[in-house]
Coordinates of C-alpha atoms in Angstrom, one line a residue:
M152 CA -2.8 -26.7 -4.6
S153 CA 0.7 -25.0 -4.0
T154 CA 1.7 -21.7 -3.0
I155 CA 5.0 -20.3 -3.4
I156 CA 6.1 -21.0 -0.1
D157 CA 5.0 -24.6 -0.5
E158 CA 7.4 -24.4 -3.6
L159 CA 10.5 -22.6 -1.8
K160 CA 10.0 -25.4 1.2
Q161 CA 10.1 -28.2 -1.6
N162 CA 13.5 -26.4 -2.9
Q163 CA 11.5 -25.2 -6.2
I164 CA 13.1 -21.7 -6.8
P165 CA 10.7 -19.5 -9.4
S166 CA 13.2 -17.8 -11.6
F167 CA 11.7 -14.5 -11.1
L168 CA 13.3 -14.6 -7.9
S169 CA 16.6 -14.1 -8.7
N170 CA 15.3 -10.9 -10.6
I171 CA 13.7 -9.3 -7.4
A172 CA 17.2 -10.2 -5.2
E173 CA 19.5 -8.5 -7.6
S174 CA 16.9 -5.5 -8.0
E175 CA 16.7 -5.4 -4.1
E176 CA 20.5 -5.8 -3.8
I177 CA 20.0 -8.9 -1.6
D178 CA 21.1 -12.5 -1.3
I179 CA 18.5 -14.9 -2.7
S180 CA 19.2 -17.1 0.0
V181 CA 18.2 -14.2 2.5
L182 CA 14.8 -13.5 0.3
I183 CA 14.0 -17.1 0.3
R184 CA 14.6 -17.3 3.9
N185 CA 12.1 -13.9 4.4
I186 CA 9.6 -15.5 2.5
I187 CA 9.5 -18.7 4.0
S188 CA 9.4 -17.2 7.3
G189 CA 6.6 -15.0 6.1
Y190 CA 8.7 -11.6 7.0
T191 CA 8.3 -10.7 3.1
V192 CA 5.5 -11.4 1.1
I193 CA 5.2 -11.6 -3.0
P194 CA 1.7 -11.0 -4.1
F195 CA 1.6 -13.1 -7.4
N196 CA -1.5 -14.7 -8.8
K197 CA -1.0 -17.9 -10.4
K198 CA -3.2 -16.4 -13.0
H199 CA -1.7 -13.1 -13.4
K200 CA 0.2 -14.3 -16.4
N201 CA 1.9 -10.7 -17.3
L202 CA 3.1 -9.6 -13.6
S203 CA 6.7 -8.3 -12.8
P204 CA 6.5 -9.3 -9.2
I205 CA 7.4 -7.3 -6.4
A206 CA 8.9 -8.1 -2.7
I207 CA 7.5 -6.4 0.2
G208 CA 8.5 -6.8 3.6
K209 CA 12.3 -7.4 5.4
D210 CA 15.2 -6.5 3.9
T211 CA 13.8 -4.8 0.9
T212 CA 13.0 -1.2 -0.2
I213 CA 9.7 0.4 0.8
K214 CA 7.2 0.2 -1.8
I215 CA 4.2 2.2 -2.5
N216 CA 0.8 1.4 -3.3
A217 CA -1.9 3.6 -5.3
N218 CA -6.0 3.6 -4.9
I219 CA -8.0 4.2 -7.8
G220 CA -11.5 3.4 -8.3
T221 CA -14.9 4.7 -8.9
S222 CA -17.8 5.5 -6.6
P223 CA -21.6 5.8 -7.1
T224 CA -21.0 9.6 -7.9
Q225 CA -18.1 9.2 -10.2
C226 CA -17.9 6.2 -12.4
N227 CA -15.5 6.6 -15.2
F228 CA -13.3 3.7 -15.8
D229 CA -11.7 5.4 -18.8
Y230 CA -10.7 7.9 -16.2
E231 CA -9.4 5.7 -13.5
I232 CA -7.2 4.0 -16.1
K233 CA -5.7 7.3 -16.9
K234 CA -4.9 7.3 -13.3
L235 CA -3.4 4.1 -12.9
T236 CA -1.1 4.9 -15.7
T237 CA 0.0 8.3 -14.3
A238 CA 0.3 6.2 -10.7
I239 CA 2.7 3.8 -12.8
E240 CA 4.5 6.9 -14.5
S241 CA 5.2 8.4 -11.0
G242 CA 6.9 5.3 -9.6
A243 CA 4.0 3.3 -8.0
D244 CA 4.5 -0.3 -7.1
A245 CA 0.9 -1.7 -7.0
V246 CA -2.6 -0.3 -7.3
M247 CA -5.8 -1.1 -5.3
D248 CA -9.0 -1.2 -7.2
L249 CA -11.4 0.1 -4.6
S250 CA -14.6 0.3 -7.1
I251 CA -17.9 0.4 -5.8
A252 CA -19.7 1.3 -9.0
G253 CA -20.2 0.0 -12.4
N254 CA -18.3 -2.8 -14.5
T255 CA -15.8 -3.9 -12.0
N256 CA -14.8 -7.1 -13.5
A257 CA -14.3 -5.5 -16.9
F258 CA -12.3 -3.0 -15.3
R259 CA -9.9 -5.6 -13.5
K260 CA -9.6 -7.6 -16.5
N261 CA -8.6 -4.6 -18.7
I262 CA -5.6 -3.7 -15.9
I263 CA -4.6 -7.4 -15.7
E264 CA -4.7 -8.1 -19.7
N265 CA -2.7 -4.8 -20.3
F266 CA -0.5 -3.7 -17.2
N267 CA 2.4 -5.3 -15.4
I268 CA 1.6 -4.1 -12.2
T269 CA 0.7 -6.0 -8.9
L270 CA -3.3 -5.6 -8.2
G271 CA -5.1 -5.9 -4.8
T272 CA -8.5 -5.4 -4.3
V273 CA -11.1 -5.1 -0.9
P274 CA -13.7 -7.9 -2.1
I275 CA -16.3 -6.7 0.1
Y276 CA -16.9 -3.8 -1.3
E277 CA -17.7 -6.1 -4.7
A278 CA -20.0 -8.1 -2.4
V279 CA -22.2 -5.4 -1.4
T280 CA -22.5 -3.8 -4.9
G281 CA -26.1 -4.4 -5.9
L282 CA -27.5 -4.9 -2.0
K283 CA -29.6 -2.7 -0.2
S284 CA -27.4 -2.6 2.8
G285 CA -24.3 -4.8 4.2
K286 CA -26.9 -6.6 6.4
E287 CA -27.8 -8.7 3.4
L288 CA -24.3 -9.8 3.3
S289 CA -23.6 -13.6 3.5
I290 CA -20.4 -15.4 3.7
Q291 CA -21.7 -17.3 0.3
R292 CA -21.6 -14.5 -1.5
F293 CA -18.5 -13.4 -0.3
L294 CA -16.8 -16.5 -0.9
E295 CA -17.9 -16.3 -4.7
I296 CA -16.9 -12.8 -4.9
I297 CA -13.2 -14.0 -3.4
E298 CA -13.0 -17.0 -6.2
K299 CA -14.3 -14.8 -8.9
Q300 CA -11.5 -11.9 -8.5
A301 CA -9.0 -14.3 -7.9
E302 CA -10.1 -16.4 -11.1
E303 CA -9.4 -13.2 -12.7
G304 CA -5.9 -12.4 -11.5
V305 CA -6.1 -10.3 -8.3
D306 CA -2.5 -10.7 -6.2
F307 CA -3.7 -9.3 -3.2
M308 CA -7.0 -9.0 -1.3
T309 CA -7.8 -6.9 1.9
I310 CA -10.3 -9.3 4.3
H311 CA -11.5 -7.4 7.3
A312 CA -11.6 -10.5 9.6
G313 CA -10.2 -9.0 12.7
L314 CA -13.0 -6.9 13.6
L315 CA -15.0 -9.1 16.6
K316 CA -17.9 -8.3 18.1
E317 CA -16.2 -7.6 21.1
H318 CA -14.8 -4.9 19.7
I319 CA -17.7 -2.7 18.9
P320 CA -18.4 -1.4 22.5
Y321 CA -14.7 0.1 22.6
L322 CA -16.1 2.5 19.6
N323 CA -18.3 4.2 22.6
N324 CA -14.8 6.0 23.5
R325 CA -13.8 7.3 20.1
I326 CA -14.6 10.6 18.7
L327 CA -14.6 9.3 15.0
G328 CA -15.8 5.5 15.4
V329 CA -15.4 3.8 12.5
V330 CA -13.8 5.3 9.0
S331 CA -13.0 2.0 7.5
R332 CA -15.9 1.0 4.8
G333 CA -15.2 -2.3 5.3
G334 CA -15.3 -2.4 8.9
A335 CA -18.4 -0.3 9.0
I336 CA -20.2 -2.9 6.6
L337 CA -19.2 -5.6 9.1
V338 CA -19.9 -3.3 12.1
E339 CA -23.6 -2.9 10.9
W340 CA -23.8 -6.4 9.7
M341 CA -23.0 -7.8 13.4
R342 CA -25.1 -5.0 15.0
H343 CA -28.0 -6.4 13.0
H344 CA -27.6 -10.2 13.2
N345 CA -25.9 -10.1 16.4
K346 CA -23.6 -12.6 15.4
E347 CA -19.7 -12.7 15.2
N348 CA -18.3 -11.5 12.0
F349 CA -18.4 -14.1 9.5
L350 CA -15.0 -13.4 7.8
Y351 CA -13.5 -14.6 11.1
S352 CA -15.9 -17.5 11.6
H353 CA -15.3 -18.6 8.3
F354 CA -11.7 -17.6 8.0
N355 CA -10.6 -21.0 7.0
E356 CA -12.8 -21.3 3.8
I357 CA -11.2 -17.8 2.6
L358 CA -7.7 -19.3 3.0
K359 CA -8.5 -22.4 0.9
I360 CA -9.5 -20.1 -2.1
A361 CA -6.3 -18.0 -1.4
K362 CA -4.1 -20.9 -1.2
K363 CA -5.5 -22.1 -4.5
Y364 CA -4.6 -19.3 -6.5
D365 CA -1.7 -17.8 -3.7
I366 CA -3.6 -14.7 -3.3
T367 CA -1.7 -13.0 -0.6
M368 CA -3.9 -11.9 2.4
S369 CA -3.9 -8.2 3.2
L370 CA -5.4 -8.4 6.6
G371 CA -7.2 -5.2 6.9
D372 CA -7.9 -2.6 10.0
G373 CA -11.5 -2.3 10.1
L374 CA -10.7 -0.2 13.3
R375 CA -8.1 2.1 12.1
P376 CA -7.9 5.6 13.6
G377 CA -9.6 8.2 12.0
C378 CA -8.2 10.8 13.9
T379 CA -5.2 11.3 16.2
S380 CA -7.3 11.2 19.4
D381 CA -8.5 7.6 18.5
S382 CA -4.6 6.0 17.8
N383 CA -3.5 3.4 19.8
D384 CA -6.5 2.7 21.6
K385 CA -8.3 0.0 22.7
A386 CA -10.1 -1.0 19.6
Q387 CA -7.2 -0.7 17.3
F388 CA -5.1 -2.5 19.4
G389 CA -8.0 -5.4 20.3
E390 CA -8.2 -5.7 16.8
L391 CA -4.4 -6.3 16.1
E392 CA -4.5 -9.1 18.6
V393 CA -6.7 -10.7 16.3
L394 CA -4.8 -10.0 13.1
G395 CA -2.0 -11.7 14.9
E396 CA -4.1 -14.8 15.5
L397 CA -4.9 -14.8 11.8
V398 CA -1.6 -14.3 10.7
K399 CA -0.5 -17.5 12.3
A400 CA -3.4 -19.2 10.7
C401 CA -2.4 -18.0 7.6
K402 CA 1.2 -19.3 7.9
N403 CA 0.1 -22.8 9.2
E404 CA -1.3 -23.0 5.3
N405 CA 1.5 -21.4 4.0
V406 CA -0.7 -18.5 2.8
Q407 CA 1.3 -15.3 2.3
V408 CA 0.2 -12.6 4.4
M409 CA 0.7 -9.0 5.7
V410 CA -1.2 -6.4 7.9
E411 CA -2.8 -3.3 7.1
G412 CA -2.3 -0.4 9.3
P413 CA -3.4 3.3 10.4
G414 CA -4.8 5.2 9.9
H415 CA -4.3 8.9 12.0
V416 CA -1.4 9.0 14.4
P417 CA 0.3 11.4 15.9
L418 CA 4.5 11.5 15.5
N419 CA 4.8 10.4 18.9
L420 CA 2.6 7.0 18.7
I421 CA 3.9 5.8 15.6
E422 CA 6.9 4.0 17.0
E423 CA 5.0 1.9 19.3
N424 CA 2.3 1.2 16.8
I425 CA 4.7 -0.3 14.2
K426 CA 6.6 -2.2 16.7
K427 CA 3.7 -3.5 18.7
Q428 CA 2.3 -4.7 14.9
K429 CA 5.5 -6.8 14.2
T430 CA 5.6 -8.3 17.5
L431 CA 1.6 -9.4 17.8
C432 CA 2.2 -10.4 13.8
N433 CA 5.4 -12.2 14.2
G434 CA 7.0 -9.7 11.5
A435 CA 4.7 -10.3 8.9
P436 CA 4.8 -7.1 6.6
F437 CA 2.9 -4.1 7.5
Y438 CA 1.0 -2.1 4.7
V439 CA 0.2 1.3 6.4
L440 CA -2.1 4.1 5.1
G441 CA -0.1 7.1 6.2
P442 CA -0.3 7.4 8.9
L443 CA -1.4 11.2 8.6
V444 CA 0.2 12.9 11.9
I445 CA -2.4 15.6 12.1
D446 CA -6.1 15.6 11.7
Y447 CA -6.7 19.2 9.7
G448 CA -4.2 19.0 6.7
A449 CA -7.3 18.5 4.2
G450 CA -5.8 19.6 0.7
Y451 CA -1.9 18.9 2.1
D452 CA -2.9 15.4 3.4
H453 CA 0.0 14.0 1.0
I454 CA 2.2 16.0 3.2
T455 CA 0.6 14.9 6.8
G456 CA 0.7 11.4 5.2
A457 CA 4.3 11.5 3.9
I458 CA 5.6 12.6 7.0
G459 CA 3.8 9.8 8.9
G460 CA 5.2 7.3 6.3
A461 CA 8.8 8.3 6.3
L462 CA 9.0 7.9 10.4
A463 CA 6.5 4.5 10.0
A464 CA 8.7 3.1 7.4
Y465 CA 11.9 3.8 9.5
Y466 CA 10.5 2.1 12.4
G467 CA 9.7 -1.2 10.1
A468 CA 6.5 -0.5 7.9
D469 CA 7.1 -2.1 4.7
F470 CA 4.6 -0.8 2.4
L471 CA 3.1 2.4 2.1
C472 CA -0.4 3.2 0.8
Y473 CA -0.2 6.9 -0.7
V474 CA -2.5 9.4 0.3
T475 CA -3.8 12.3 -2.1
P476 CA -4.4 15.9 -1.4
A477 CA -7.6 15.0 -2.2
E478 CA -8.0 13.0 0.8
H479 CA -11.4 13.5 3.2
L480 CA -12.8 15.5 0.3
R481 CA -13.2 13.6 -3.1
L482 CA -11.9 11.2 -5.5
P483 CA -8.2 12.4 -6.7
T484 CA -7.6 14.1 -10.0
L485 CA -4.6 12.8 -12.1
E486 CA -2.3 15.5 -10.8
D487 CA -3.7 14.0 -7.1
V488 CA -2.7 10.7 -8.1
K489 CA 1.0 12.2 -8.9
E490 CA 1.3 14.0 -6.2
G491 CA 0.2 11.4 -3.9
V492 CA 2.5 8.8 -5.0
I493 CA 5.3 11.3 -5.4
A494 CA 4.8 12.3 -1.7
S495 CA 4.8 8.5 -0.5
K496 CA 8.0 7.8 -2.9
I497 CA 9.7 10.9 -1.2
A498 CA 8.4 9.2 2.2
A499 CA 9.7 5.8 1.3
A500 CA 13.1 7.4 0.1
A501 CA 13.7 9.0 3.2
A502 CA 13.3 5.5 5.2
D503 CA 15.4 3.7 3.0
L504 CA 18.3 6.1 3.3
A505 CA 17.9 6.1 7.0
N506 CA 17.7 2.3 7.0
R507 CA 21.1 2.6 4.9
K508 CA 19.7 0.9 1.8
T509 CA 22.7 0.6 -0.8
K510 CA 20.5 2.1 -3.6
A511 CA 19.5 4.9 -1.2
I512 CA 23.0 5.8 -0.3
K513 CA 24.3 5.7 -3.8
R514 CA 21.5 7.9 -5.1
N515 CA 21.9 10.6 -2.8
N516 CA 25.6 11.0 -3.0
D517 CA 25.5 11.1 -7.0
M518 CA 23.0 13.7 -6.9
S519 CA 25.5 15.6 -4.6
I520 CA 28.0 15.1 -6.7
A521 CA 25.8 16.0 -9.7
R522 CA 25.2 19.3 -7.9
N523 CA 28.9 19.8 -7.0
N524 CA 29.5 19.7 -10.7
F525 CA 26.6 21.4 -12.2
D526 CA 25.8 18.7 -14.0
W527 CA 22.3 19.6 -14.6
Q528 CA 21.1 16.6 -16.7
T529 CA 22.5 14.0 -14.3
Q530 CA 20.6 16.1 -11.5
Q531 CA 17.3 15.4 -13.7
K532 CA 17.9 12.1 -14.4
L533 CA 18.3 11.5 -10.5
S534 CA 15.3 13.6 -9.3
I535 CA 12.6 12.1 -7.9
D536 CA 10.1 14.1 -10.3
E537 CA 12.4 14.7 -13.7
Q538 CA 9.4 16.6 -15.0
K539 CA 9.1 18.8 -12.4
F540 CA 12.9 19.7 -12.4
G541 CA 12.7 20.2 -16.1
K542 CA 9.7 22.5 -15.8
Y543 CA 11.6 24.8 -13.3
L544 CA 14.6 24.9 -15.3
E545 CA 12.9 25.8 -18.6
K546 CA 11.2 28.6 -17.0
I547 CA 14.4 30.2 -15.6
H548 CA 16.1 29.4 -18.9
E549 CA 13.2 31.7 -20.3
A550 CA 14.8 34.7 -18.0
Q551 CA 18.3 34.1 -18.2
N552 CA 20.5 32.0 -20.3
D553 CA 24.0 31.7 -18.9
T554 CA 23.0 29.5 -16.0
P555 CA 20.0 27.2 -15.0
C556 CA 19.6 28.4 -11.5
S557 CA 18.5 31.9 -10.8
M558 CA 19.1 31.4 -7.0
C559 CA 22.4 33.0 -5.9
G560 CA 24.0 34.4 -9.7
E561 CA 27.6 35.4 -8.8
W562 CA 27.4 34.8 -5.3
C563 CA 26.7 31.1 -5.8
A564 CA 28.4 29.3 -2.5
I565 CA 29.9 26.5 -4.7
K566 CA 31.4 28.1 -7.5
R567 CA 33.2 30.8 -4.8
A568 CA 34.3 27.8 -2.3
K569 CA 36.1 26.3 -5.3
A570 CA 37.7 29.6 -6.5

C-alpha cells in the first residue's frame, strides 16, 4: 500500500508530475516538496486509469469543482451526465457526485470510464441510501461504502470526522444550526446513540482504505455556517481545530488531505477564516464553498459566491466549489451549471491575477493588446466564455456591419486617441 507521498519520499517520480509542473509553470522540485509537505494534493485513485490529474494547493492556480447528482425528487442520470459535460466544457477542474437516489454505482462507473476529470464523492450519502434514517448507520456499513467507491476509482472523498459531540451545544447560539447534509446526519446519529461521531472514533480505519487506493481525504465541515450571522463562531472553529488534528493523522500515514470550508461568510471575516484554517491545518489545501457574502442573493448566488470566492482565494484558499444561481432553490439546470462554473472561474482568475500568476498576467495583457488592436478573434479566444462573446457580436452584426461594437461609434476612445 503506497501513496504518491510514499513514492516521492523514495524518489519515485511519476511521469504525470512533469506535465503538471509545466502546466502550472512551477519547478517540479517545488511541486514535489509541496506534495510531501502536505501543502499540495493531487487527487488520483490508483484505480482511475484514464484520469488527467490536477494539482490543488500551494503555488498552483486556483481550481474549480462542480457538483452534480440526483435527489429523491429528481433522479435522471442521463441529465446529470449532460451537466457533467457542461461543467467540463465550461472549465471545471473536478466534479463531485452528490447523488442520494438511484443507481449511483453505475453513474460513477460511467464517469470514471468515459471522462478524464477528477471525481469526488460524499460517501455518507450512499451509506444512508435505503435506510429509514441516519440513526441506523454503522461504521461497518460506512467502511464498506468507502471501499466500494474506492474500488470504483473515486479520487477524493468528503469525510465529516471533525464534528464531535462536544460541538452540538454550540448550535443553540446559531440562527441556522446545521446546513451540511452530512453534518446533520451525524448530529442526528450522535444525539440518538449518545456516542461520539463514529467517523472520528474510527478514523484510522478510514485512513487504511484511503492509503490503499491513495484516496485524497477531503475533511468535511459539517458545521459550516449557513448564514453570515453564524460565521466564524465557536461551532465552526471548534470543528476546525479537530480537522487540524485529523490533518496530522493523515500526514502521519502519508495520505493526501485537504480541508473543506464555508459556507456563508461576510467580506470582513473571510481573511480571518482562511488564515485560521491555514494555521490550524498546517497549510493543507483549503476547499471552500463560496463563501457567499450575503444571505439574500437567491437566484444570484453564483455572484455572491464568486465575490467571496475571489477574496478567499486571494487570502489563500486553493479550491473553489461552484455555487449556481439555483443554490437554495432547486437542483441546477444545464444553464445553471454553466453560469456557476463561469462565475467561479472569474473568481479564480481574479485571485490568480492578484497573486501574480504568470499565466494570469499574460492572458490579461494579451486581452488588452487585442482590444487596442481591435482584434476581435483574439479577444473571443481569450474570453472566459467564448460562446457568449460570439453571441454578443452576432447580435451587433445584425444591426450594423461596419464594426462589431455598437458602444461608441465614431466616438470610440481608442480610435480617437490614436488619431
